[in-house]
Short mmCIF file of C-alpha atoms in Angstrom, two decimals:
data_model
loop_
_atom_site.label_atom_id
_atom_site.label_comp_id
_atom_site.label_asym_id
_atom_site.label_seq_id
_atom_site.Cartn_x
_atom_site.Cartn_y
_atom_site.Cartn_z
CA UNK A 177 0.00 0.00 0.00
CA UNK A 178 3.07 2.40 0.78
CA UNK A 179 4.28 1.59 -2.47
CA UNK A 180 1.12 2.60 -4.41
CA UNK A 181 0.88 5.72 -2.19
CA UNK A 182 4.66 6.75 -2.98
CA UNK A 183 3.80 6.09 -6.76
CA UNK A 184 0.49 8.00 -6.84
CA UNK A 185 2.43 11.08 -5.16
CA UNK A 186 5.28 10.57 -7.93
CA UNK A 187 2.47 11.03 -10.81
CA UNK A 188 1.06 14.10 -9.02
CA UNK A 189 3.68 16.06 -7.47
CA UNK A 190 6.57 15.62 -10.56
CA UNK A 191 4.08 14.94 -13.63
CA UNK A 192 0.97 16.35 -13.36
CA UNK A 193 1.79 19.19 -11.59
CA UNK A 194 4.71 20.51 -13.39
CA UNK A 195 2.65 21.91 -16.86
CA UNK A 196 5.19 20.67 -19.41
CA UNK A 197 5.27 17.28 -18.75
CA UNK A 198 1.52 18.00 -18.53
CA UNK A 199 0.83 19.08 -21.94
CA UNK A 200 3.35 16.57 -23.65
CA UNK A 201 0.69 14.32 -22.27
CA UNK A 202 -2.22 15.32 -23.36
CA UNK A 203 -0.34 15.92 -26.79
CA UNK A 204 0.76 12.10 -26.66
CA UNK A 205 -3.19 11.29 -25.64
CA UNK A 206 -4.38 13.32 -28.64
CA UNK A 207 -1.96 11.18 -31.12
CA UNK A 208 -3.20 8.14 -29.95
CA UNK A 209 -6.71 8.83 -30.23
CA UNK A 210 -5.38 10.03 -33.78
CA UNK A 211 -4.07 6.92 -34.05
CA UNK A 212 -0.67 8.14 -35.06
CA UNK A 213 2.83 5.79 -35.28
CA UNK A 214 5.00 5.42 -32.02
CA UNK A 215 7.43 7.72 -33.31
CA UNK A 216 4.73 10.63 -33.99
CA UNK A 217 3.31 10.32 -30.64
CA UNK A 218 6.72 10.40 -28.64
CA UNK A 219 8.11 13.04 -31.51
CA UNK A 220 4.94 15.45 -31.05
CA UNK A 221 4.83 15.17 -27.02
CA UNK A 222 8.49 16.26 -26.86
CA UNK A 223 8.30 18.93 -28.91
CA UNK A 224 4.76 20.07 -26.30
CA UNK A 225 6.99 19.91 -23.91
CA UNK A 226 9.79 21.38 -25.02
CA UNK A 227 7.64 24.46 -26.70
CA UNK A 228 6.44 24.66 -22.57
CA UNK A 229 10.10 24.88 -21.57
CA UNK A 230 11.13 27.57 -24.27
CA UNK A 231 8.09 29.54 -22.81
CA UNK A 232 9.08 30.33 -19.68
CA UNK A 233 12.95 30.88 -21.05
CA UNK A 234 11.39 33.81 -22.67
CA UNK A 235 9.88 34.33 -19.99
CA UNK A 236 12.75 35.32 -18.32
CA UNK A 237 14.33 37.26 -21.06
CA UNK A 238 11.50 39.22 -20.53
CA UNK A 239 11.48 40.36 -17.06
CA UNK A 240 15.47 41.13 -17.61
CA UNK A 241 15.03 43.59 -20.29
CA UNK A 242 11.58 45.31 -18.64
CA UNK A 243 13.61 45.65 -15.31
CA UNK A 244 15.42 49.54 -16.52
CA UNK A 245 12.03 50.41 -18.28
CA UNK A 246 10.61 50.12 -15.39
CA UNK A 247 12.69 51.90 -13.44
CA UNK A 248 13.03 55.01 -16.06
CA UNK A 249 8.85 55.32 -16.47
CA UNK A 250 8.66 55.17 -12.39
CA UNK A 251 11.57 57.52 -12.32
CA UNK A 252 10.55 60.00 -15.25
CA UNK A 253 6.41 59.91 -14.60
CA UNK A 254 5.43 58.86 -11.17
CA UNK A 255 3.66 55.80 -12.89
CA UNK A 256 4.41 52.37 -13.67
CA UNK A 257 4.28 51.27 -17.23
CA UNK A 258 2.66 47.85 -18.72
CA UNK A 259 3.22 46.70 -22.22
CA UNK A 260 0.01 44.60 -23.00
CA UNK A 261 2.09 41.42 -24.43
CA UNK A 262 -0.25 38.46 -24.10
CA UNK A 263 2.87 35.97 -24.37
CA UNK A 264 4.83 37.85 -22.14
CA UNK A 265 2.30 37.86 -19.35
CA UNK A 266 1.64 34.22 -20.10
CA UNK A 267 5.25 33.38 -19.68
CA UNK A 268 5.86 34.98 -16.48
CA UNK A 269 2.51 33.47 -14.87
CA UNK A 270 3.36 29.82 -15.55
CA UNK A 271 5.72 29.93 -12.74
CA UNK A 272 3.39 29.89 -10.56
CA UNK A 273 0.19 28.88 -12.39
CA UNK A 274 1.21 26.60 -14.54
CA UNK A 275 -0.11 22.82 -13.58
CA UNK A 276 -3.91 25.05 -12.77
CA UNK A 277 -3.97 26.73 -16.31
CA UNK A 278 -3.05 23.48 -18.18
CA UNK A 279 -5.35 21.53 -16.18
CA UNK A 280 -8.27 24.52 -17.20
CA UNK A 281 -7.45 24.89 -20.83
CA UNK A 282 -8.33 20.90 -21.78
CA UNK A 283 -11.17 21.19 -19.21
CA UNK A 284 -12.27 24.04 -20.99
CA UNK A 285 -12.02 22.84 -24.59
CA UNK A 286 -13.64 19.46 -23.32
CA UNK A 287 -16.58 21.48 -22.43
CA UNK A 288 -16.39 23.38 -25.63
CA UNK A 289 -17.10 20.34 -27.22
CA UNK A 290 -19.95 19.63 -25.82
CA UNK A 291 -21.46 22.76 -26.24
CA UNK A 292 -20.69 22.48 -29.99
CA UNK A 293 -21.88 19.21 -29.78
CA UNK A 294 -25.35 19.59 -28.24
CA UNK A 295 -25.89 23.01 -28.80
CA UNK A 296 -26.62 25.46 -31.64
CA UNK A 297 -23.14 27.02 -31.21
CA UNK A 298 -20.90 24.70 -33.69
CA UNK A 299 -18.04 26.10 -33.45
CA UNK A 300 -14.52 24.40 -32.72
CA UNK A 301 -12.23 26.58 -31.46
CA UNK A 302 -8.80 25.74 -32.90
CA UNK A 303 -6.49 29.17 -31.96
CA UNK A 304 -4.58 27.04 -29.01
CA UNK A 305 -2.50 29.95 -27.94
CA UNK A 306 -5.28 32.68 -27.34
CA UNK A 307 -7.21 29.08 -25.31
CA UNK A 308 -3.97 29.44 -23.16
CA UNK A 309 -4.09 32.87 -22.89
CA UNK A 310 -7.72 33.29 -21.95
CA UNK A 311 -7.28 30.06 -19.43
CA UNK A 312 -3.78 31.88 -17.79
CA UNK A 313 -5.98 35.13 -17.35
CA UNK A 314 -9.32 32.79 -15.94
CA UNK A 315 -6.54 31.17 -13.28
CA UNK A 316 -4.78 34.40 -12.18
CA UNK A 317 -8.07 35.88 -11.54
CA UNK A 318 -9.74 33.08 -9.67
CA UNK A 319 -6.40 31.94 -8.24
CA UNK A 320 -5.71 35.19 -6.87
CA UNK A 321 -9.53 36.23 -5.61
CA UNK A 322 -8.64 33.28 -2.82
CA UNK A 323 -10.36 29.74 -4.36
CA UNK A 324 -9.02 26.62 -4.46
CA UNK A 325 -7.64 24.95 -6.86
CA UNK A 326 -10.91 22.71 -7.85
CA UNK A 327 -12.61 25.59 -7.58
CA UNK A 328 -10.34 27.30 -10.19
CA UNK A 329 -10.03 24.52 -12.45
CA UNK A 330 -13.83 23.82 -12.68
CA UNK A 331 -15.47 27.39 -12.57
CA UNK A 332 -12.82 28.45 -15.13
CA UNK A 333 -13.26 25.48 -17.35
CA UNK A 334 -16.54 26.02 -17.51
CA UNK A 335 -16.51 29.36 -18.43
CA UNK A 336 -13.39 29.21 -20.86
CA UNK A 337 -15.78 26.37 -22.77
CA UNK A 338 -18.20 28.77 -22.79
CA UNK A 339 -16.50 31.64 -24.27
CA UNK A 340 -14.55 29.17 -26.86
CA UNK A 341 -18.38 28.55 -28.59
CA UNK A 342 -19.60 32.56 -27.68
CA UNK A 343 -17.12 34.64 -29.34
CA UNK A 344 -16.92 33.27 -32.51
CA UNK A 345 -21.01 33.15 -32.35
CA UNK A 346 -21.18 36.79 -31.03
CA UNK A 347 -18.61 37.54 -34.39
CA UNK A 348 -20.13 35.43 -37.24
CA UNK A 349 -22.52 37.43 -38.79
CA UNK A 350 -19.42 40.34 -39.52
CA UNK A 351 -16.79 37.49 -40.50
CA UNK A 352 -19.86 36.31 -42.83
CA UNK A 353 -19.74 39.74 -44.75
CA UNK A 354 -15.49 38.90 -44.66
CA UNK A 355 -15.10 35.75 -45.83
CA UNK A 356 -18.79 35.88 -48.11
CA UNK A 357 -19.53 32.27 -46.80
CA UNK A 358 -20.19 29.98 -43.61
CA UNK A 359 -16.93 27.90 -43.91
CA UNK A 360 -14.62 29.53 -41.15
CA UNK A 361 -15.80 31.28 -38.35
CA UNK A 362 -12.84 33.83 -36.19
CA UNK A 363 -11.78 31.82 -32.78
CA UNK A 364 -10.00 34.94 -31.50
CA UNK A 365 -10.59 37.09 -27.88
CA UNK A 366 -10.29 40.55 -29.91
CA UNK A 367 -13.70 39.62 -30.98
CA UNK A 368 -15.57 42.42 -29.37
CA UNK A 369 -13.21 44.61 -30.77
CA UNK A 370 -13.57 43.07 -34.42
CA UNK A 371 -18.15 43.48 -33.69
CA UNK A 372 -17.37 46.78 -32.95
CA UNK A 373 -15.16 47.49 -35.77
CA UNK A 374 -17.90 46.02 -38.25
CA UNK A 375 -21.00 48.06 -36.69
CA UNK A 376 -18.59 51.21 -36.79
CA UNK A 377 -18.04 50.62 -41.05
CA UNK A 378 -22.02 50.01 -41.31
CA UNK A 379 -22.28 53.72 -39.45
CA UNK A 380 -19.89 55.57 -40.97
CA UNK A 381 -18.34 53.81 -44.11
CA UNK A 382 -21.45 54.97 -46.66
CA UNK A 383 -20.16 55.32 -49.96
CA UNK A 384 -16.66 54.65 -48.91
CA UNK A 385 -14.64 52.91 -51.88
CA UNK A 386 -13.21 49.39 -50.56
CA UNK A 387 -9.62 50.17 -49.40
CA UNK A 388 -8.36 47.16 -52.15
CA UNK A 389 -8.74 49.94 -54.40
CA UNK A 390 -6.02 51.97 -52.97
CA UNK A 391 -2.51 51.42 -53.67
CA UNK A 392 0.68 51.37 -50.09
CA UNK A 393 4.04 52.13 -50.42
CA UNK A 394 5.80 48.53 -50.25
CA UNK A 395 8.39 50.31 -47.37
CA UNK A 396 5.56 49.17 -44.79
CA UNK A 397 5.28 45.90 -45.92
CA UNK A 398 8.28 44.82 -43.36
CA UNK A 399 5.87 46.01 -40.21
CA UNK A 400 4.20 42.91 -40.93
CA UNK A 401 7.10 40.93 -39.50
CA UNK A 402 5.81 40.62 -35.54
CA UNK A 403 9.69 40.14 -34.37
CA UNK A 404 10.92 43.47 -36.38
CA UNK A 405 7.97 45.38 -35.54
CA UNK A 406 8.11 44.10 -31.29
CA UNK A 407 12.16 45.14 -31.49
CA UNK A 408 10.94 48.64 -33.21
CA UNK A 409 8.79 49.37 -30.98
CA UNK A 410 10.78 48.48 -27.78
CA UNK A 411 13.60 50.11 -29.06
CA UNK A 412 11.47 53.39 -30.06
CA UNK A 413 10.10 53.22 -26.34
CA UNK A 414 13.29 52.50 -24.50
CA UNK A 415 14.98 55.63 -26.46
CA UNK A 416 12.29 58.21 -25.84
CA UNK A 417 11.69 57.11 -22.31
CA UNK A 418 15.14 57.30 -21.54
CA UNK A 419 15.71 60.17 -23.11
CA UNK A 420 12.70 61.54 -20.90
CA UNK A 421 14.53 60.11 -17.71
CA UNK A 422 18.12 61.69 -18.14
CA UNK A 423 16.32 64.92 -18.53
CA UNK A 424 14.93 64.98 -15.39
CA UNK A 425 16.41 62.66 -12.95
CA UNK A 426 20.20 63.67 -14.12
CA UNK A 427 22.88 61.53 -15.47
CA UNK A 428 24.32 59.77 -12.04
CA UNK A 429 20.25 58.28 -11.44
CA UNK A 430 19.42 57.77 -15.17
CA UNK A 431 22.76 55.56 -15.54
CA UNK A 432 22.19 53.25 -12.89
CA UNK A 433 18.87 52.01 -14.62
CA UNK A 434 20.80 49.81 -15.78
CA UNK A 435 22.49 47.99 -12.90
CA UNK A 436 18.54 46.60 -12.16
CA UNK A 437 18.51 42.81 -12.03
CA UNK A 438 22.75 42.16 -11.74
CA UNK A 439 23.14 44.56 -15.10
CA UNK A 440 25.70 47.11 -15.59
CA UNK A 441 25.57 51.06 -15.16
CA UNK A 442 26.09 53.09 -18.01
CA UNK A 443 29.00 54.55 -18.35
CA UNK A 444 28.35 58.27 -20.31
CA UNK A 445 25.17 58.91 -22.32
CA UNK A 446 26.27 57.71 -25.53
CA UNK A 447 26.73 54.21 -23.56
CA UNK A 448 23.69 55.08 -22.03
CA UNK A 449 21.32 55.35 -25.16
CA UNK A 450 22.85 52.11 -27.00
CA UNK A 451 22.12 50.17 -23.50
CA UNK A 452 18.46 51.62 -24.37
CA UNK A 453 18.87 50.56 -27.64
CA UNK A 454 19.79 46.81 -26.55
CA UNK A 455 17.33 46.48 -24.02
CA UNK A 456 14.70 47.07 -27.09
CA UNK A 457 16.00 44.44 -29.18
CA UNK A 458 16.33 42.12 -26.63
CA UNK A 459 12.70 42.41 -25.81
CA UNK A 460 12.14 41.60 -29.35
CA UNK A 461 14.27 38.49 -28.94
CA UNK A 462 12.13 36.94 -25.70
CA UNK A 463 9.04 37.44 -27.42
CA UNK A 464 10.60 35.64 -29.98
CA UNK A 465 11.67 32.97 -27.98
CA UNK A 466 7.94 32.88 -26.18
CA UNK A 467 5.93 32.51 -29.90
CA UNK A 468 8.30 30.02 -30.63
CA UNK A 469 7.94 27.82 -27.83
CA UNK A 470 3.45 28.68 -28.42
CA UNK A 471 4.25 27.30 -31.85
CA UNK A 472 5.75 24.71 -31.06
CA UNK A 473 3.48 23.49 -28.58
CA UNK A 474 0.66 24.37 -30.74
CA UNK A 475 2.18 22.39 -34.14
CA UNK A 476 1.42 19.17 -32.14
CA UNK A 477 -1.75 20.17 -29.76
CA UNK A 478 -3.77 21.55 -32.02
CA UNK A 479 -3.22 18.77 -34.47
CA UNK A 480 -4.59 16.80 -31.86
CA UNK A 481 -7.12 18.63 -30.70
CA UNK A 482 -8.64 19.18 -33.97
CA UNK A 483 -8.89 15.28 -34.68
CA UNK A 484 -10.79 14.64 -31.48
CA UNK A 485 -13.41 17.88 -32.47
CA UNK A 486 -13.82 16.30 -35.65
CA UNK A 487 -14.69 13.19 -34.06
CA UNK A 488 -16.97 14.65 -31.57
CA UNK A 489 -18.66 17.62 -33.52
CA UNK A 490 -18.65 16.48 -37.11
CA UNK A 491 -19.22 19.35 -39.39
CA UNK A 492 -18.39 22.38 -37.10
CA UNK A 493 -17.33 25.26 -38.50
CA UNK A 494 -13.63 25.69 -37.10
CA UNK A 495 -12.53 28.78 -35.53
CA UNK A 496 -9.47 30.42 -36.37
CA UNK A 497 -6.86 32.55 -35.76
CA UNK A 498 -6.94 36.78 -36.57
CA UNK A 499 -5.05 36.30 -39.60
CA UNK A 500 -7.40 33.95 -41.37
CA UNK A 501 -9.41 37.37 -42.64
CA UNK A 502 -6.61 39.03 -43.27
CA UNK A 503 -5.82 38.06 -47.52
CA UNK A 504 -9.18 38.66 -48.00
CA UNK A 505 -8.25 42.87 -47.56
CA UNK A 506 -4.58 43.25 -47.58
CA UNK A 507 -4.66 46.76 -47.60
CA UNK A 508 -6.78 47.26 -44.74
CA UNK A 509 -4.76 45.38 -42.68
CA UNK A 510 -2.10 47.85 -42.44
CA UNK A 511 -4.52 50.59 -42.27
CA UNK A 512 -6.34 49.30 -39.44
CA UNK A 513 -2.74 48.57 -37.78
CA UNK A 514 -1.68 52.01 -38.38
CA UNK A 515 -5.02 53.35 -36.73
CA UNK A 516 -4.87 51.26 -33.89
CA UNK A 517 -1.41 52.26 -33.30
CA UNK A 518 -2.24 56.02 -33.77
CA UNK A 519 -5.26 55.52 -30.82
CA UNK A 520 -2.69 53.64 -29.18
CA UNK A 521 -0.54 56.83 -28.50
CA UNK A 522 -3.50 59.10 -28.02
CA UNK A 523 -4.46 56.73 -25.16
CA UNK A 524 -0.88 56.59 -23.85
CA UNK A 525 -1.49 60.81 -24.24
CA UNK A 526 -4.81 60.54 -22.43
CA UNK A 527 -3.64 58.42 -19.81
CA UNK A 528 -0.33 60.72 -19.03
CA UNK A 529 -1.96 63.73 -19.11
CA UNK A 530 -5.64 63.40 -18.43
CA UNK A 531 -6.73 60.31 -16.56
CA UNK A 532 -4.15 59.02 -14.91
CA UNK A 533 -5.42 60.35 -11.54
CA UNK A 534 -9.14 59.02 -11.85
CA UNK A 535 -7.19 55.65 -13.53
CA UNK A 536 -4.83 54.79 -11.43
CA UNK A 537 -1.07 55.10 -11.97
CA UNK A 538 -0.59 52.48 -14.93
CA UNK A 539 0.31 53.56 -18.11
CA UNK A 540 -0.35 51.55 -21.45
CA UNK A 541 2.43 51.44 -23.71
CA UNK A 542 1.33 50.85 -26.95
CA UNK A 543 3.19 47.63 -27.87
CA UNK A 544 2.86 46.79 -31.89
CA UNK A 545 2.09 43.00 -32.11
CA UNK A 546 -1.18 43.18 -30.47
CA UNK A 547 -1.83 46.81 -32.61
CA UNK A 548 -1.53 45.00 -35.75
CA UNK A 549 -3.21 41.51 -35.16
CA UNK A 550 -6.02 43.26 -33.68
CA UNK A 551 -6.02 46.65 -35.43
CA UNK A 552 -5.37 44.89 -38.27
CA UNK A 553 -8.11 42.34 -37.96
CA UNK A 554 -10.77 45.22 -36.98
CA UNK A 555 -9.53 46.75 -40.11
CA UNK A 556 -10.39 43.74 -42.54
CA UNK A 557 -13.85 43.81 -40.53
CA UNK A 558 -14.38 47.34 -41.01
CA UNK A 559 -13.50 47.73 -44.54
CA UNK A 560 -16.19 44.77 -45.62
CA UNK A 561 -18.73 46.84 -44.07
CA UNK A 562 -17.64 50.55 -44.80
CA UNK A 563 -14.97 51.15 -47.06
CA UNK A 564 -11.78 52.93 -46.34
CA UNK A 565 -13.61 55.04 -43.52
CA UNK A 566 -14.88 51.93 -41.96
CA UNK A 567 -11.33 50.54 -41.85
CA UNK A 568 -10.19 53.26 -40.56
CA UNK A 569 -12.34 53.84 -37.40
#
């Protein structure tokens, strides 16, 4: 009886609680009921787990090159600054949430399935990262108002299932006037943002010419690379925050932003502004590192995952990704990015000049990867409802 005991507190305390042995699991589970070779199942459960692992590396790399931001906003504004970075958040929470979020997401989809299944909702939700995002946010939240970890797991399950079948519900009649059939439906949580975006172009896009009709310089085109537009836009806020901090804190304060986290004071501005410069690009790199490691876990889970849906819910209308709408309006794409972006940094302007007393003392940067899969999204929706104008608001 010892034995068994010894063994059943081996499975829980060193497999099933520790989330990348977890979801190599489940991975391995989904193959089989695939029916997949030997090599395929032990192949796609390593990778799982190894895509876990590289998450919270970035993870890391993360909180190392936000440490001197940090430091310069507090020192320069009085506030403290957060980057909305759904990977980066995700990364940092698994330390300490990890076996309760893993344990939610495949609760959650399970119910999802069901819902498809015996409801009028049939939709499969197949975007696996924003499942792990939305389950990391439903554990922090329940986790942290005081409940259990039953309670967590089965209260957030229930409502992640139940949000997996809404949104793309709530969505469907805008993706409709997208994609011009019923074949995909958008399994994405910017999906208020994307309703909004296609009753906006109904109100204000009359007579508005289709922004396919329009013609962008191809030096934007490279904004569309997530990795070069997360490093530019680090780098851009690192420099003028800096900048901001010299000014007013003086040289002997400003150069020991640096020295946060074991790091190294600058030595004389010029060393000052390239350390600025690094910290940007190595932001870029960790969120690099943390869609890697999503895309790697994803290659094999989703895979998975969408053999047991079809199983379960045959002839569902899958649910995909942001990007799925986006050939259908190239062009709108990067306007709607370049719009979001725009009310990005009048809501950073709003919030530093304006609110920030009624708000709290948290300022938004405007980070670019979320500006253009969302803003860029809302723009596709937008434009099939109102033109140029649509796309635009």
């Amino acid at each position: 009886m010892d034995r068994l005991v010894s063994i059943a507190k081996f499975l829980v305390n060193e497999i099933l609680s520790v989330p990348a042995y977890l979801i190599g699991l489940i991975t391995a589970a989904g193959l089989i009921a695939l029916r997949k070779t030997v090599g395929q199942i032990v192949g796609g459960a390593i990778k799982a787990t190894l895509g876990f692992l590289l998450i919270g590396a970035g993870a890391t790399l993360v909180v190392n090159s936000l440490a001197p931001l940090g430091e310069m906003i507090q020192g320069s504004t009085g506030a403290h600054g957060v980057i909305p970075t759904n990977e980066a958040i995700v990364g940092i929470a698994q330390a300490e949430y990890g076996a309760r979020v893993a344990w939610l997401m495949i609760l959650g989809f399970a119910v999802s399935l069901l819902l498809a299944r015996f409801t009028p909702l049939r939709y499969v939700f197949l975007t696996g990262h924003h499942m792990l995002f939305m389950a990391t946010l439903l554990t922090i939240v329940l986790a942290t108002a005081g409940h259990s970890s039953l309670v967590v797991v089965l209260v957030g399950g229930v409502l992640l299932g139940i949000l997996l079948v809404a949104m793309p519900a709530f969505a469907h009649p805008w993706t409709k006037r997208v994609t011009g059939d019923n074949t995909v439906a958008i399994g994405h949580f910017g999906t208020a943002g994307y309703v909004v975006a296609g009753a906006a172009g109904q109100l204000v896009g009359r007579r508005s010419r289709s922004t396919e009709d329009m013609k962008l310089p191809e030096g934007l085109r490279f904004l569309r690379d997530s990795m070069v537009a997360t490093a530019l836009s680090m780098l851009l806020i690192y420099l003028i925050t800096a900048v901001v901090f010299l000014a007013k804190a003086g040289r002997e304060t400003a150069f020991k932003a640096f020295a946060e986290n074991g790091g190294t004071a600058a030595t004389d501005i010029g060393n000052y502004l390239m350390q600025s410069v690094m910290q940007g690009l190595q932001f870029g790199i960790a969120v690099a590192v943390i869609l890697f490691g999503v895309r790697t876990i994803l290659g094999e889970l989703v895979p998975a995952f969408q053999g047991i849906a079809q199983r379960i819910v045959p002839g569902a209308v899958p649910s995909l990704d942001a990007p799925i709408v986006f050939p259908y309006a190239q062009n709108a794409v990067l306007i709607g990015f370049i719009s979001s972006f725009v009310g990005g940094l009048v809501s950073l302007g709003l919030l530093s000049a304006v609110f920030h007393p009624a708000f709290g003392l948290a300022l938004v940067l405007p980070g670019l990867v979320p500006h253009f899969f969302t803003g860029g999204a809302a723009g596709v929706f937008g434009n099939a409802t109102g033109g140029r104008r649509g796309a635009v608001v």
